[in-house]
mmCIF file of C-alpha atoms in Angstrom:
data_model
loop_
_atom_site.group_PDB
_atom_site.id
_atom_site.type_symbol
_atom_site.label_atom_id
_atom_site.label_comp_id
_atom_site.label_asym_id
_atom_site.label_seq_id
_atom_site.Cartn_x
_atom_site.Cartn_y
_atom_site.Cartn_z
ATOM 1 C CA MET A 1 -18.649 4.916 43.894
ATOM 2 C CA HIS A 2 -16.689 2.350 42.656
ATOM 3 C CA SER A 3 -13.015 2.049 42.644
ATOM 4 C CA ALA A 4 -11.098 0.961 39.351
ATOM 5 C CA GLU A 5 -10.490 -2.795 40.544
ATOM 6 C CA GLU A 6 -14.216 -3.383 41.619
ATOM 7 C CA LEU A 7 -15.223 -1.869 38.219
ATOM 8 C CA GLN A 8 -12.660 -4.235 36.792
ATOM 9 C CA GLN A 9 -13.972 -7.436 38.365
ATOM 10 C CA LEU A 10 -17.964 -5.947 37.763
ATOM 11 C CA PHE A 11 -16.971 -6.084 34.320
ATOM 12 C CA ASN A 12 -15.132 -9.139 34.137
ATOM 13 C CA ASN A 13 -17.962 -10.996 35.982
ATOM 14 C CA GLU A 14 -20.306 -9.489 33.505
ATOM 15 C CA LEU A 15 -18.114 -10.430 30.734
ATOM 16 C CA LYS A 16 -17.926 -14.304 31.989
ATOM 17 C CA LYS A 17 -21.687 -14.657 31.592
ATOM 18 C CA LEU A 18 -21.837 -13.937 28.021
ATOM 19 C CA SER A 19 -22.803 -16.921 26.203
ATOM 20 C CA PHE A 20 -21.834 -17.337 22.116
ATOM 21 C CA SER A 21 -23.418 -20.744 21.717
ATOM 22 C CA ARG A 22 -25.174 -20.591 18.869
ATOM 23 C CA GLN A 23 -24.141 -22.801 15.832
ATOM 24 C CA PRO A 24 -21.636 -23.419 14.107
ATOM 25 C CA ASN A 25 -19.335 -24.065 17.089
ATOM 26 C CA ASN A 26 -16.185 -23.027 14.729
ATOM 27 C CA LEU A 27 -17.261 -19.654 14.390
ATOM 28 C CA TYR A 28 -17.924 -18.797 18.195
ATOM 29 C CA ASP A 29 -15.048 -20.791 19.664
ATOM 30 C CA PRO A 30 -12.549 -18.061 18.712
ATOM 31 C CA PHE A 31 -14.686 -15.386 20.603
ATOM 32 C CA LYS A 32 -14.260 -17.707 23.518
ATOM 33 C CA TYR A 33 -10.649 -17.894 23.113
ATOM 34 C CA MET A 34 -9.741 -14.022 22.397
ATOM 35 C CA LEU A 35 -11.728 -13.197 25.471
ATOM 36 C CA ASP A 36 -10.136 -15.772 27.567
ATOM 37 C CA LEU A 37 -6.764 -14.179 26.813
ATOM 38 C CA GLY A 38 -7.395 -11.648 29.229
ATOM 39 C CA GLY A 39 -6.152 -8.284 29.030
ATOM 40 C CA LYS A 40 -6.344 -5.407 30.882
ATOM 41 C CA ARG A 41 -9.649 -4.275 29.793
ATOM 42 C CA MET A 42 -8.633 -1.088 30.102
ATOM 43 C CA ARG A 43 -11.108 0.612 28.094
ATOM 44 C CA PRO A 44 -14.334 -0.813 29.092
ATOM 45 C CA VAL A 45 -13.265 -0.116 32.862
ATOM 46 C CA MET A 46 -12.561 3.297 31.986
ATOM 47 C CA LEU A 47 -15.732 3.862 30.365
ATOM 48 C CA LEU A 48 -17.551 2.922 33.675
ATOM 49 C CA MET A 49 -15.247 4.984 35.437
ATOM 50 C CA ALA A 50 -16.235 8.194 33.248
ATOM 51 C CA CYS A 51 -19.874 7.034 33.909
ATOM 52 C CA GLU A 52 -19.324 7.065 37.719
ATOM 53 C CA MET A 53 -17.495 10.427 37.191
ATOM 54 C CA PHE A 54 -20.663 12.184 36.593
ATOM 55 C CA GLY A 55 -22.455 10.790 39.419
ATOM 56 C CA ALA A 56 -24.153 7.724 37.750
ATOM 57 C CA ASP A 57 -24.000 3.957 38.578
ATOM 58 C CA GLY A 58 -21.149 2.188 36.559
ATOM 59 C CA THR A 59 -23.448 -0.742 35.633
ATOM 60 C CA LYS A 60 -25.917 1.594 34.033
ATOM 61 C CA ALA A 61 -23.145 1.418 31.118
ATOM 62 C CA ILE A 62 -22.172 -2.393 31.604
ATOM 63 C CA SER A 63 -23.540 -3.102 28.094
ATOM 64 C CA GLN A 64 -21.704 -0.663 26.247
ATOM 65 C CA ALA A 65 -18.675 -1.327 28.062
ATOM 66 C CA ILE A 66 -18.799 -4.820 26.677
ATOM 67 C CA ALA A 67 -19.679 -3.555 23.465
ATOM 68 C CA LEU A 68 -16.529 -1.571 23.106
ATOM 69 C CA GLU A 69 -14.177 -4.535 24.653
ATOM 70 C CA LEU A 70 -15.845 -6.783 21.837
ATOM 71 C CA PHE A 71 -15.115 -3.804 19.198
ATOM 72 C CA HIS A 72 -11.396 -3.864 20.558
ATOM 73 C CA ASN A 73 -11.070 -7.563 20.333
ATOM 74 C CA PHE A 74 -12.216 -7.741 16.592
ATOM 75 C CA THR A 75 -9.714 -5.027 15.662
ATOM 76 C CA LEU A 76 -6.998 -6.997 17.522
ATOM 77 C CA ILE A 77 -8.261 -10.313 15.617
ATOM 78 C CA HIS A 78 -7.907 -8.211 12.305
ATOM 79 C CA ASP A 79 -4.918 -6.572 13.163
ATOM 80 C CA ASP A 80 -2.702 -9.593 13.682
ATOM 81 C CA ILE A 81 -3.843 -11.141 10.038
ATOM 82 C CA MET A 82 -2.569 -8.103 8.491
ATOM 83 C CA ASP A 83 0.393 -7.810 10.677
ATOM 84 C CA ARG A 84 1.165 -11.815 10.364
ATOM 85 C CA ALA A 85 1.626 -11.757 14.565
ATOM 86 C CA PRO A 86 2.102 -14.921 16.175
ATOM 87 C CA LEU A 87 1.095 -14.389 19.430
ATOM 88 C CA ARG A 88 -1.407 -12.259 21.121
ATOM 89 C CA ARG A 89 -1.067 -11.792 24.944
ATOM 90 C CA GLY A 90 1.562 -14.652 24.749
ATOM 91 C CA LYS A 91 -0.752 -17.246 23.306
ATOM 92 C CA PRO A 92 -0.836 -18.289 19.503
ATOM 93 C CA SER A 93 -2.848 -15.390 17.675
ATOM 94 C CA VAL A 94 -6.664 -16.443 16.474
ATOM 95 C CA HIS A 95 -5.498 -16.866 13.237
ATOM 96 C CA GLN A 96 -2.524 -18.843 14.205
ATOM 97 C CA LYS A 97 -4.870 -21.359 15.732
ATOM 98 C CA TYR A 98 -7.901 -21.022 13.711
ATOM 99 C CA GLY A 99 -6.708 -20.209 10.373
ATOM 100 C CA SER A 100 -7.190 -16.583 8.724
ATOM 101 C CA ALA A 101 -10.574 -17.589 7.087
ATOM 102 C CA THR A 102 -12.225 -18.457 10.174
ATOM 103 C CA ALA A 103 -10.557 -15.434 11.920
ATOM 104 C CA ILE A 104 -11.865 -12.963 9.442
ATOM 105 C CA LEU A 105 -14.957 -14.319 9.698
ATOM 106 C CA SER A 106 -15.360 -14.388 13.609
ATOM 107 C CA GLY A 107 -14.210 -11.040 13.766
ATOM 108 C CA ASP A 108 -16.670 -9.897 11.605
ATOM 109 C CA ALA A 109 -19.507 -11.604 14.043
ATOM 110 C CA MET A 110 -18.020 -10.210 16.680
ATOM 111 C CA LEU A 111 -18.103 -6.730 15.416
ATOM 112 C CA ILE A 112 -21.993 -7.517 15.034
ATOM 113 C CA TYR A 113 -22.271 -8.486 18.399
ATOM 114 C CA ALA A 114 -20.970 -5.437 19.645
ATOM 115 C CA TYR A 115 -23.510 -3.216 17.754
ATOM 116 C CA GLN A 116 -26.037 -5.395 19.610
ATOM 117 C CA TYR A 117 -24.357 -4.523 22.802
ATOM 118 C CA LEU A 118 -24.425 -0.895 22.163
ATOM 119 C CA ILE A 119 -27.678 -0.282 22.017
ATOM 120 C CA LYS A 120 -28.833 -1.962 25.082
ATOM 121 C CA THR A 121 -29.454 1.098 27.327
ATOM 122 C CA SER A 122 -32.258 3.829 27.889
ATOM 123 C CA PHE A 123 -29.900 6.689 26.667
ATOM 124 C CA SER A 124 -31.713 8.776 24.659
ATOM 125 C CA PRO A 125 -31.470 9.768 21.517
ATOM 126 C CA ILE A 126 -29.247 6.361 20.988
ATOM 127 C CA GLU A 127 -28.236 7.808 17.476
ATOM 128 C CA LYS A 128 -25.724 9.924 19.269
ATOM 129 C CA LEU A 129 -24.285 6.855 20.824
ATOM 130 C CA VAL A 130 -24.365 4.918 17.442
ATOM 131 C CA SER A 131 -22.606 8.207 15.866
ATOM 132 C CA VAL A 132 -19.976 8.499 18.105
ATOM 133 C CA PHE A 133 -19.178 4.444 18.026
ATOM 134 C CA ASN A 134 -19.044 4.881 14.006
ATOM 135 C CA ASP A 135 -16.891 7.610 13.749
ATOM 136 C CA CYS A 136 -14.898 5.951 15.840
ATOM 137 C CA ALA A 137 -14.691 2.773 13.988
ATOM 138 C CA ILE A 138 -14.070 4.460 10.764
ATOM 139 C CA SER A 139 -11.129 6.386 12.455
ATOM 140 C CA ILE A 140 -9.618 3.296 13.199
ATOM 141 C CA CYS A 141 -10.136 1.777 9.961
ATOM 142 C CA GLU A 142 -8.650 5.195 8.398
ATOM 143 C CA GLY A 143 -5.492 5.029 10.896
ATOM 144 C CA GLN A 144 -4.905 1.250 10.072
ATOM 145 C CA GLN A 145 -4.528 1.794 6.690
ATOM 146 C CA MET A 146 -2.243 4.885 6.966
ATOM 147 C CA ASP A 147 -0.211 2.262 9.145
ATOM 148 C CA MET A 148 0.141 -0.346 6.274
ATOM 149 C CA ASN A 149 0.823 2.243 3.709
ATOM 150 C CA PHE A 150 3.957 3.247 6.222
ATOM 151 C CA GLU A 151 5.235 0.251 5.879
ATOM 152 C CA LYS A 152 5.704 0.634 2.229
ATOM 153 C CA GLY A 153 6.359 4.700 2.229
ATOM 154 C CA ASP A 154 9.846 5.683 2.270
ATOM 155 C CA THR A 155 9.301 8.713 3.849
ATOM 156 C CA VAL A 156 6.921 9.046 6.949
ATOM 157 C CA SER A 157 7.325 11.962 9.459
ATOM 158 C CA VAL A 158 7.198 11.998 13.230
ATOM 159 C CA GLU A 159 3.867 14.093 12.608
ATOM 160 C CA GLN A 160 2.400 11.628 9.994
ATOM 161 C CA TYR A 161 2.635 9.105 12.604
ATOM 162 C CA PHE A 162 1.158 10.948 15.220
ATOM 163 C CA GLU A 163 -1.690 11.856 13.109
ATOM 164 C CA MET A 164 -1.725 7.665 12.395
ATOM 165 C CA ILE A 165 -1.826 6.688 16.362
ATOM 166 C CA ASP A 166 -4.391 9.648 16.838
ATOM 167 C CA LEU A 167 -6.624 7.849 14.322
ATOM 168 C CA LYS A 168 -6.052 4.094 14.690
ATOM 169 C CA THR A 169 -5.453 3.749 18.838
ATOM 170 C CA ALA A 170 -6.351 7.111 20.626
ATOM 171 C CA THR A 171 -9.879 7.097 19.194
ATOM 172 C CA LEU A 172 -10.847 4.168 20.475
ATOM 173 C CA LEU A 173 -10.061 5.059 24.180
ATOM 174 C CA ALA A 174 -11.281 8.596 23.436
ATOM 175 C CA ALA A 175 -15.012 6.765 22.154
ATOM 176 C CA SER A 176 -15.019 4.765 25.420
ATOM 177 C CA MET A 177 -14.771 8.153 27.489
ATOM 178 C CA ARG A 178 -17.416 9.816 25.852
ATOM 179 C CA VAL A 179 -19.536 7.101 25.865
ATOM 180 C CA GLY A 180 -19.330 6.567 29.697
ATOM 181 C CA ALA A 181 -19.669 10.453 30.131
ATOM 182 C CA MET A 182 -22.663 10.796 27.835
ATOM 183 C CA ILE A 183 -24.394 7.836 29.787
ATOM 184 C CA GLY A 184 -23.492 8.959 32.704
ATOM 185 C CA GLY A 185 -25.172 12.418 32.103
ATOM 186 C CA ALA A 186 -22.106 14.612 31.401
ATOM 187 C CA SER A 187 -22.944 17.764 29.458
ATOM 188 C CA GLU A 188 -21.688 18.654 25.792
ATOM 189 C CA GLN A 189 -18.648 20.367 26.968
ATOM 190 C CA ASP A 190 -17.624 17.775 29.864
ATOM 191 C CA ALA A 191 -17.903 14.966 27.226
ATOM 192 C CA GLU A 192 -15.750 16.810 24.744
ATOM 193 C CA HIS A 193 -13.274 17.476 27.861
ATOM 194 C CA THR A 194 -13.260 13.494 28.548
ATOM 195 C CA GLU A 195 -13.196 13.022 24.778
ATOM 196 C CA HIS A 196 -10.119 14.866 24.659
ATOM 197 C CA PHE A 197 -8.496 13.190 27.971
ATOM 198 C CA GLY A 198 -9.029 9.329 26.415
ATOM 199 C CA LYS A 199 -7.526 10.729 23.233
ATOM 200 C CA ASN A 200 -4.252 12.031 24.832
ATOM 201 C CA LEU A 201 -3.805 8.907 27.124
ATOM 202 C CA GLY A 202 -4.307 6.783 24.092
ATOM 203 C CA VAL A 203 -1.403 8.715 22.346
ATOM 204 C CA ALA A 204 0.558 7.962 25.633
ATOM 205 C CA PHE A 205 -0.554 4.591 25.776
ATOM 206 C CA GLN A 206 0.395 3.932 22.090
ATOM 207 C CA LEU A 207 3.727 5.425 22.813
ATOM 208 C CA LYS A 208 4.342 3.378 25.695
ATOM 209 C CA ASP A 209 3.771 0.042 23.328
ATOM 210 C CA ASP A 210 6.373 1.405 20.986
ATOM 211 C CA TRP A 211 8.680 1.544 23.958
ATOM 212 C CA LEU A 212 7.771 -1.770 25.271
ATOM 213 C CA ASP A 213 8.490 -3.212 21.809
ATOM 214 C CA ALA A 214 11.828 -2.323 22.031
ATOM 215 C CA PHE A 215 12.700 -1.992 25.730
ATOM 216 C CA GLY A 216 9.903 -3.987 27.336
ATOM 217 C CA GLU A 217 10.526 -7.833 28.532
ATOM 218 C CA ALA A 218 9.032 -10.275 25.926
ATOM 219 C CA GLY A 219 8.266 -12.445 29.509
ATOM 220 C CA LYS A 220 6.233 -9.636 30.881
ATOM 221 C CA THR A 221 4.537 -8.234 27.565
ATOM 222 C CA GLY A 222 3.744 -11.402 26.391
ATOM 223 C CA LYS A 223 4.579 -10.340 22.814
ATOM 224 C CA GLN A 224 7.911 -11.036 20.578
ATOM 225 C CA ARG A 225 10.487 -8.525 21.276
ATOM 226 C CA GLY A 226 11.537 -6.364 18.797
ATOM 227 C CA GLY A 227 8.179 -7.185 16.614
ATOM 228 C CA ASP A 228 7.623 -4.139 15.076
ATOM 229 C CA ILE A 229 11.043 -4.003 13.852
ATOM 230 C CA ILE A 230 10.793 -7.237 12.106
ATOM 231 C CA GLN A 231 7.267 -6.333 10.566
ATOM 232 C CA ASN A 232 9.076 -3.161 9.386
ATOM 233 C CA LYS A 233 6.819 -0.888 11.331
ATOM 234 C CA LYS A 234 7.237 2.984 11.008
ATOM 235 C CA THR A 235 6.908 3.795 15.131
ATOM 236 C CA PHE A 236 8.053 6.880 17.015
ATOM 237 C CA LEU A 237 11.284 5.333 18.047
ATOM 238 C CA LEU A 238 12.063 4.495 14.263
ATOM 239 C CA LEU A 239 10.981 7.765 12.974
ATOM 240 C CA GLU A 240 12.947 9.672 15.749
ATOM 241 C CA ALA A 241 15.833 7.426 15.002
ATOM 242 C CA LEU A 242 15.956 8.709 11.344
ATOM 243 C CA ARG A 243 15.244 12.190 12.228
ATOM 244 C CA ARG A 244 18.051 12.374 14.928
ATOM 245 C CA ALA A 245 20.610 9.869 13.015
ATOM 246 C CA ASP A 246 23.824 10.934 11.154
ATOM 247 C CA ASP A 247 23.859 9.871 6.981
ATOM 248 C CA ASP A 248 25.297 6.502 7.420
ATOM 249 C CA THR A 249 23.282 5.543 10.383
ATOM 250 C CA LYS A 250 20.283 6.254 8.487
ATOM 251 C CA THR A 251 21.456 4.535 5.390
ATOM 252 C CA GLU A 252 21.779 1.451 7.554
ATOM 253 C CA LEU A 253 18.001 1.498 9.209
ATOM 254 C CA ASN A 254 16.907 2.322 5.499
ATOM 255 C CA GLN A 255 18.683 -1.135 4.259
ATOM 256 C CA TYR A 256 17.271 -2.951 7.118
ATOM 257 C CA PHE A 257 13.533 -1.657 6.850
ATOM 258 C CA MET A 258 13.144 -1.710 3.265
ATOM 259 C CA SER A 259 14.631 -4.533 2.460
ATOM 260 C CA SER A 260 13.394 -8.392 2.879
ATOM 261 C CA GLY A 261 15.668 -11.782 3.981
ATOM 262 C CA ASN A 262 17.261 -9.865 6.489
ATOM 263 C CA ASP A 263 18.125 -12.349 9.578
ATOM 264 C CA PRO A 264 15.644 -11.676 12.360
ATOM 265 C CA GLU A 265 17.207 -11.870 15.239
ATOM 266 C CA LYS A 266 20.566 -9.820 14.243
ATOM 267 C CA LYS A 267 18.092 -7.151 12.769
ATOM 268 C CA VAL A 268 16.822 -6.627 16.431
ATOM 269 C CA GLY A 269 20.179 -6.689 18.097
ATOM 270 C CA ARG A 270 21.330 -4.123 15.513
ATOM 271 C CA VAL A 271 18.388 -1.512 15.424
ATOM 272 C CA LEU A 272 18.241 -1.741 19.280
ATOM 273 C CA GLU A 273 21.628 -0.724 19.285
ATOM 274 C CA ILE A 274 21.116 2.193 17.030
ATOM 275 C CA PHE A 275 18.093 3.091 19.646
ATOM 276 C CA ASN A 276 19.977 2.732 22.332
ATOM 277 C CA SER A 277 22.938 5.119 21.017
ATOM 278 C CA LEU A 278 20.310 7.651 20.483
ATOM 279 C CA GLN A 279 18.938 7.876 23.699
ATOM 280 C CA LEU A 280 15.859 7.025 22.469
ATOM 281 C CA ASP A 281 14.471 5.445 25.886
ATOM 282 C CA LEU A 282 14.974 8.464 27.205
ATOM 283 C CA VAL A 283 13.285 10.444 24.531
ATOM 284 C CA THR A 284 10.437 8.074 24.247
ATOM 285 C CA ARG A 285 9.540 8.440 28.054
ATOM 286 C CA GLN A 286 9.746 12.127 27.938
ATOM 287 C CA ALA A 287 7.239 12.092 24.822
ATOM 288 C CA ILE A 288 4.821 9.651 27.093
ATOM 289 C CA GLU A 289 4.852 12.234 29.823
ATOM 290 C CA GLU A 290 4.106 14.903 27.674
ATOM 291 C CA TYR A 291 0.885 13.405 26.782
ATOM 292 C CA PHE A 292 0.121 11.939 30.096
ATOM 293 C CA SER A 293 0.242 15.782 31.221
ATOM 294 C CA LYS A 294 -2.127 17.019 28.113
ATOM 295 C CA ALA A 295 -4.317 14.102 29.831
ATOM 296 C CA LEU A 296 -4.283 15.531 33.313
ATOM 297 C CA LEU A 297 -4.941 19.101 31.686
ATOM 298 C CA SER A 298 -8.383 17.697 29.979
ATOM 299 C CA LEU A 299 -9.375 16.205 33.124
ATOM 300 C CA GLN A 300 -9.013 18.986 35.299
ATOM 301 C CA LYS A 301 -11.094 21.150 32.874
ATOM 302 C CA ILE A 302 -14.189 18.650 33.198
ATOM 303 C CA GLU A 303 -16.673 20.683 36.097
ATOM 304 C CA VAL A 304 -16.981 17.639 38.330
ATOM 305 C CA GLY A 305 -15.634 17.693 41.966
ATOM 306 C CA GLN A 306 -11.944 16.959 42.676
ATOM 307 C CA GLU A 307 -12.970 13.765 44.181
ATOM 308 C CA LEU A 308 -15.094 12.321 41.487
ATOM 309 C CA LYS A 309 -12.027 12.805 38.657
ATOM 310 C CA LEU A 310 -9.432 11.037 41.483
ATOM 311 C CA PRO A 311 -10.149 7.207 40.802
ATOM 312 C CA LEU A 312 -9.361 7.998 37.388
ATOM 313 C CA LYS A 313 -6.150 10.351 38.201
ATOM 314 C CA ASN A 314 -4.908 7.462 40.125
ATOM 315 C CA LEU A 315 -5.744 4.773 37.559
ATOM 316 C CA ILE A 316 -3.533 6.860 34.984
ATOM 317 C CA GLU A 317 -0.631 7.398 37.371
ATOM 318 C CA ILE A 318 -0.483 3.726 37.814
ATOM 319 C CA MET A 319 -0.672 3.017 34.175
ATOM 320 C CA MET A 320 2.166 5.412 33.349
ATOM 321 C CA GLN A 321 4.539 2.774 35.604
ATOM 322 C CA ARG A 322 3.317 -0.213 33.445
ATOM 323 C CA ASP A 323 5.762 -2.799 32.235
ATOM 324 C CA HIS A 324 3.120 -4.717 29.940
#
């Protein structure tokens, strides 16, 4: 059984071997650029860990881990275009570097390659893997549209927000965990528990991203501080602020988020002042802890020995403390 660090190294080595050398070069250059930006590779590593939790060697699922990582990067390329995000992992986003048209097309090609790697397996029936992948992809599209709708909507509830991140963000980690479990030989019930573990963890990670956008250090996150505020995103922090604030503060927040032409630096500064006054740092961290606890509960239900669960348990405890 490999450690998380060993699986991460194994995966990174396999990723480096990928060769996208077909023509035209400018279709494939963004592949290399995006993948070279790095990242924690959390989803593929956890897919491999899920596979090993059921007694198989993680290398058995390496192609599927590559498939999920390619798919994840495809979604990031397109999300950055839709969000008009200038940075990704501290570097110019793909559309900033190559232009939106090339970024869209390159992302589409990356998605097709993801399917090619997904089906490189002896797992049978392959239709089950493809079904999990397809359900995940559709959910992400639904969640992304909800997220964009929220930008224009006057009223969005915290409950609606959780529905959105469940679809847009948590589904990908849940699918990664389920695919790893399936290839590892898990029973249907254990595969479901593993998926629920991934889904609750995915919600916790998204809440942590929301928290980092407001309270993290830009030098560590590699993203523009207050980027969600500048883009008028309806995050957990904003929706909780609107729920907790008095009428005057609600009016002020709505003016910032429903009108254009605000000075970005001034807007971020004032909104963060409001977040701090409403103790949203603490409130958000408590919500993160709640979903991590739900994830651990799902992990406990999986019918394998505790020693097989330990690597995943240790990893998520480390991830809870992340600052980027």
